[in-house]
Amino acid sequence: EEAFRAMPWGHAIYISNTVKEIRKYGLGGANRTTELTFEAGSTLQTIGDLAFFGLGSNVAAIGNYSLTIPKSVVSIGDQAFGAPYGTGGQQMRWQGQLIFETGSQLRTIGAAAFGQAGFTGQLDLSPLTKLKTVGEFAFGSMTSLSTLHDIRVPKSVTLLGNNSFSKTAGKILYVPAGIPGYNATGFG
């Protein structure tokens, strides 16, 4: 935990394909980082709570590229890529899409995992065929997303937290019938 928390990283963080876990606050607070890359063939399974919290929040823009979550990742923790809530933290300024690799093993996305991350483009959750749990505010306040396309929650989801897509700029949210406890409020 907190291995490199709040280090004054300059430009890029490159995660080797041999890394299996990034623990709580592992690289959190790297607020000057402009690029995050996972090496091809990644074996990363766990991205812990607050692992990349506040990444790039102190730069004009995070690089003009998309963030691809490796297909090997099984769990993304609470606020893993989230911006600092309630502390005056600004929304992270990604200049590309959030992409989940085809064949994704992802089962859990924690609360506010991508909250205020500010990705642009579309949010395609279709590769997440094994996804079971989406935490509250998981994709909350992703207001930079394109409004041209719908957001479809995979049929595999059994728990969708309240306000999972709150203030997200999708056009229509499709949720499979029968998700226990799903609260349809907070999407817009």
mmCIF file of C-alpha atoms in Angstrom:
data_model
loop_
_atom_site.group_PDB
_atom_site.id
_atom_site.type_symbol
_atom_site.label_atom_id
_atom_site.label_comp_id
_atom_site.label_asym_id
_atom_site.label_seq_id
_atom_site.Cartn_x
_atom_site.Cartn_y
_atom_site.Cartn_z
ATOM 1 C CA GLU A 1 0.000 0.000 0.000
ATOM 2 C CA GLU A 2 1.010 3.591 -0.709
ATOM 3 C CA ALA A 3 4.170 2.426 -2.488
ATOM 4 C CA PHE A 4 4.560 5.584 -4.553
ATOM 5 C CA ARG A 5 1.770 7.758 -3.133
ATOM 6 C CA ALA A 6 1.965 11.446 -4.036
ATOM 7 C CA MET A 7 5.274 11.127 -5.840
ATOM 8 C CA PRO A 8 5.934 14.111 -8.102
ATOM 9 C CA TRP A 9 5.771 12.022 -11.284
ATOM 10 C CA GLY A 10 6.603 13.991 -14.361
ATOM 11 C CA HIS A 11 5.096 12.611 -17.501
ATOM 12 C CA ALA A 12 4.323 8.945 -17.981
ATOM 13 C CA ILE A 13 3.656 5.896 -15.865
ATOM 14 C CA TYR A 14 4.289 2.579 -17.586
ATOM 15 C CA ILE A 15 3.004 -0.564 -15.839
ATOM 16 C CA SER A 16 4.977 -3.707 -16.727
ATOM 17 C CA ASN A 17 3.051 -6.774 -17.868
ATOM 18 C CA THR A 18 4.481 -8.702 -14.897
ATOM 19 C CA VAL A 19 2.678 -6.583 -12.266
ATOM 20 C CA LYS A 20 -0.228 -8.561 -10.769
ATOM 21 C CA GLU A 21 -1.627 -6.034 -8.269
ATOM 22 C CA ILE A 22 -1.588 -2.311 -7.641
ATOM 23 C CA ARG A 23 -2.562 -1.824 -4.024
ATOM 24 C CA LYS A 24 -4.413 0.963 -2.230
ATOM 25 C CA TYR A 25 -2.914 4.371 -3.092
ATOM 26 C CA GLY A 26 -0.207 2.503 -5.057
ATOM 27 C CA LEU A 27 0.297 5.420 -7.432
ATOM 28 C CA GLY A 28 -2.379 7.714 -6.018
ATOM 29 C CA GLY A 29 -1.714 11.418 -6.055
ATOM 30 C CA ALA A 30 0.532 11.334 -9.121
ATOM 31 C CA ASN A 31 -1.131 14.582 -10.092
ATOM 32 C CA ARG A 32 1.406 15.693 -12.701
ATOM 33 C CA THR A 33 1.238 12.516 -14.747
ATOM 34 C CA THR A 34 0.173 12.971 -18.347
ATOM 35 C CA GLU A 35 0.112 9.353 -19.539
ATOM 36 C CA LEU A 36 -0.693 5.927 -18.104
ATOM 37 C CA THR A 37 0.096 2.780 -20.093
ATOM 38 C CA PHE A 38 -0.305 -0.894 -19.264
ATOM 39 C CA GLU A 39 2.176 -3.029 -21.218
ATOM 40 C CA ALA A 40 0.686 -5.408 -23.783
ATOM 41 C CA GLY A 41 0.093 -8.897 -22.425
ATOM 42 C CA SER A 42 -0.617 -7.542 -18.950
ATOM 43 C CA THR A 43 -1.197 -10.018 -16.107
ATOM 44 C CA LEU A 44 -2.566 -7.326 -13.783
ATOM 45 C CA GLN A 45 -5.531 -8.698 -11.836
ATOM 46 C CA THR A 46 -6.272 -6.136 -9.127
ATOM 47 C CA ILE A 47 -6.346 -2.360 -9.233
ATOM 48 C CA GLY A 48 -6.864 -1.420 -5.586
ATOM 49 C CA ASP A 49 -8.853 1.356 -3.942
ATOM 50 C CA LEU A 50 -7.463 4.797 -4.829
ATOM 51 C CA ALA A 51 -4.660 3.168 -6.871
ATOM 52 C CA PHE A 52 -4.493 6.043 -9.375
ATOM 53 C CA PHE A 53 -6.596 8.530 -7.391
ATOM 54 C CA GLY A 54 -6.142 12.074 -8.660
ATOM 55 C CA LEU A 55 -3.937 10.990 -11.555
ATOM 56 C CA GLY A 56 -3.139 14.002 -13.716
ATOM 57 C CA SER A 57 -5.413 16.365 -11.786
ATOM 58 C CA ASN A 58 -2.719 19.044 -11.685
ATOM 59 C CA VAL A 59 -1.929 19.275 -15.397
ATOM 60 C CA ALA A 60 -3.664 21.003 -18.286
ATOM 61 C CA ALA A 61 -4.614 17.674 -19.871
ATOM 62 C CA ILE A 62 -3.739 14.023 -19.596
ATOM 63 C CA GLY A 63 -2.293 12.820 -22.889
ATOM 64 C CA ASN A 64 -4.282 12.605 -26.088
ATOM 65 C CA TYR A 65 -4.806 8.871 -25.957
ATOM 66 C CA SER A 66 -7.244 6.332 -24.605
ATOM 67 C CA LEU A 67 -6.840 4.391 -21.379
ATOM 68 C CA THR A 68 -7.173 0.681 -22.008
ATOM 69 C CA ILE A 69 -7.929 -1.516 -19.016
ATOM 70 C CA PRO A 70 -6.158 -4.859 -19.576
ATOM 71 C CA LYS A 71 -8.380 -7.907 -20.049
ATOM 72 C CA SER A 72 -6.601 -9.656 -17.161
ATOM 73 C CA VAL A 73 -8.026 -7.207 -14.564
ATOM 74 C CA VAL A 74 -10.633 -8.869 -12.332
ATOM 75 C CA SER A 75 -11.281 -6.061 -9.844
ATOM 76 C CA ILE A 76 -11.093 -2.260 -9.887
ATOM 77 C CA GLY A 77 -11.348 -0.751 -6.409
ATOM 78 C CA ASP A 78 -13.205 2.250 -5.024
ATOM 79 C CA GLN A 79 -12.061 5.563 -6.545
ATOM 80 C CA ALA A 80 -9.254 3.727 -8.356
ATOM 81 C CA PHE A 81 -9.141 6.343 -11.127
ATOM 82 C CA GLY A 82 -11.353 8.917 -9.423
ATOM 83 C CA ALA A 83 -10.669 12.585 -9.001
ATOM 84 C CA PRO A 84 -10.486 14.075 -5.510
ATOM 85 C CA TYR A 85 -14.091 14.535 -4.350
ATOM 86 C CA GLY A 86 -14.941 17.155 -1.755
ATOM 87 C CA THR A 87 -11.435 18.580 -1.642
ATOM 88 C CA GLY A 88 -11.790 21.093 -4.437
ATOM 89 C CA GLY A 89 -10.030 18.624 -6.755
ATOM 90 C CA GLN A 90 -10.659 19.207 -10.418
ATOM 91 C CA GLN A 91 -11.936 16.681 -12.872
ATOM 92 C CA MET A 92 -9.145 14.767 -14.553
ATOM 93 C CA ARG A 93 -8.804 15.816 -18.160
ATOM 94 C CA TRP A 94 -8.363 12.663 -20.217
ATOM 95 C CA GLN A 95 -8.271 13.399 -23.924
ATOM 96 C CA GLY A 96 -9.367 9.932 -25.035
ATOM 97 C CA GLN A 97 -11.729 7.082 -24.373
ATOM 98 C CA LEU A 98 -11.928 4.601 -21.539
ATOM 99 C CA ILE A 99 -11.590 1.189 -23.197
ATOM 100 C CA PHE A 100 -11.987 -2.298 -21.774
ATOM 101 C CA GLU A 101 -10.058 -4.956 -23.708
ATOM 102 C CA THR A 102 -12.056 -7.639 -25.475
ATOM 103 C CA GLY A 103 -12.110 -10.827 -23.424
ATOM 104 C CA SER A 104 -12.146 -8.847 -20.181
ATOM 105 C CA GLN A 105 -12.148 -10.844 -16.928
ATOM 106 C CA LEU A 106 -13.446 -7.833 -14.985
ATOM 107 C CA ARG A 107 -16.027 -8.791 -12.348
ATOM 108 C CA THR A 108 -16.099 -5.807 -9.989
ATOM 109 C CA ILE A 109 -15.965 -2.049 -10.500
ATOM 110 C CA GLY A 110 -15.866 -0.241 -7.153
ATOM 111 C CA ALA A 111 -17.683 2.858 -5.952
ATOM 112 C CA ALA A 112 -16.647 5.998 -7.849
ATOM 113 C CA ALA A 113 -13.938 3.949 -9.597
ATOM 114 C CA PHE A 114 -13.978 6.352 -12.556
ATOM 115 C CA GLY A 115 -15.855 9.171 -10.814
ATOM 116 C CA GLN A 116 -15.129 12.562 -12.356
ATOM 117 C CA ALA A 117 -12.523 11.020 -14.635
ATOM 118 C CA GLY A 118 -13.599 13.199 -17.557
ATOM 119 C CA PHE A 119 -13.008 10.715 -20.378
ATOM 120 C CA THR A 120 -14.225 11.744 -23.806
ATOM 121 C CA GLY A 121 -15.934 9.728 -26.514
ATOM 122 C CA GLN A 122 -18.146 6.713 -25.941
ATOM 123 C CA LEU A 123 -18.384 4.299 -23.030
ATOM 124 C CA ASP A 124 -18.574 0.744 -24.356
ATOM 125 C CA LEU A 125 -19.190 -1.815 -21.622
ATOM 126 C CA SER A 126 -19.929 -4.674 -24.049
ATOM 127 C CA PRO A 127 -16.544 -6.416 -23.514
ATOM 128 C CA LEU A 128 -17.433 -6.826 -19.816
ATOM 129 C CA THR A 129 -19.359 -10.081 -20.166
ATOM 130 C CA LYS A 130 -18.186 -11.332 -16.739
ATOM 131 C CA LEU A 131 -18.969 -8.114 -14.851
ATOM 132 C CA LYS A 132 -21.122 -8.740 -11.756
ATOM 133 C CA THR A 133 -20.904 -5.601 -9.602
ATOM 134 C CA VAL A 134 -20.857 -1.903 -10.468
ATOM 135 C CA GLY A 135 -20.472 0.288 -7.373
ATOM 136 C CA GLU A 136 -22.368 3.483 -6.637
ATOM 137 C CA PHE A 137 -21.185 6.481 -8.674
ATOM 138 C CA ALA A 138 -18.759 4.122 -10.517
ATOM 139 C CA PHE A 139 -18.979 6.245 -13.666
ATOM 140 C CA GLY A 140 -20.453 9.327 -11.990
ATOM 141 C CA SER A 141 -19.861 12.787 -13.419
ATOM 142 C CA MET A 142 -18.189 11.600 -16.600
ATOM 143 C CA THR A 143 -19.695 14.611 -18.314
ATOM 144 C CA SER A 144 -17.282 14.695 -21.251
ATOM 145 C CA LEU A 145 -18.622 11.499 -22.797
ATOM 146 C CA SER A 146 -20.281 11.750 -26.175
ATOM 147 C CA THR A 147 -24.044 12.064 -26.047
ATOM 148 C CA LEU A 148 -24.398 10.343 -29.416
ATOM 149 C CA HIS A 149 -24.410 6.781 -28.142
ATOM 150 C CA ASP A 150 -26.237 4.725 -25.570
ATOM 151 C CA ILE A 151 -24.713 3.037 -22.531
ATOM 152 C CA ARG A 152 -25.617 -0.626 -22.160
ATOM 153 C CA VAL A 153 -25.073 -2.455 -18.902
ATOM 154 C CA PRO A 154 -23.997 -6.065 -19.592
ATOM 155 C CA LYS A 155 -26.530 -8.804 -18.817
ATOM 156 C CA SER A 156 -23.997 -10.408 -16.467
ATOM 157 C CA VAL A 157 -24.400 -7.574 -13.903
ATOM 158 C CA THR A 158 -26.223 -8.635 -10.748
ATOM 159 C CA LEU A 159 -25.604 -5.535 -8.617
ATOM 160 C CA LEU A 160 -25.748 -1.985 -9.967
ATOM 161 C CA GLY A 161 -25.094 0.616 -7.278
ATOM 162 C CA ASN A 162 -27.191 3.742 -6.913
ATOM 163 C CA ASN A 163 -26.199 6.569 -9.220
ATOM 164 C CA SER A 164 -23.693 4.367 -11.041
ATOM 165 C CA PHE A 165 -23.966 6.636 -14.076
ATOM 166 C CA SER A 166 -25.009 9.860 -12.324
ATOM 167 C CA LYS A 167 -24.338 12.984 -14.405
ATOM 168 C CA THR A 168 -22.882 10.935 -17.243
ATOM 169 C CA ALA A 169 -23.551 12.338 -20.675
ATOM 170 C CA GLY A 170 -24.899 9.185 -22.288
ATOM 171 C CA LYS A 171 -28.062 9.444 -24.340
ATOM 172 C CA ILE A 172 -29.904 6.378 -23.011
ATOM 173 C CA LEU A 173 -28.968 3.900 -20.285
ATOM 174 C CA TYR A 174 -30.037 0.321 -20.950
ATOM 175 C CA VAL A 175 -30.201 -1.843 -17.841
ATOM 176 C CA PRO A 176 -31.117 -5.546 -18.019
ATOM 177 C CA ALA A 177 -34.330 -6.438 -16.191
ATOM 178 C CA GLY A 178 -34.068 -8.106 -12.821
ATOM 179 C CA ILE A 179 -31.039 -6.437 -11.251
ATOM 180 C CA PRO A 180 -31.924 -6.525 -7.530
ATOM 181 C CA GLY A 181 -32.005 -3.186 -5.765
ATOM 182 C CA TYR A 182 -31.322 -1.118 -8.873
ATOM 183 C CA ASN A 183 -32.373 2.496 -8.428
ATOM 184 C CA ALA A 184 -33.029 4.183 -11.764
ATOM 185 C CA THR A 185 -32.488 7.686 -10.376
ATOM 186 C CA GLY A 186 -29.354 9.684 -10.936
ATOM 187 C CA PHE A 187 -28.666 9.096 -14.606
ATOM 188 C CA GLY A 188 -28.622 12.156 -16.759
#
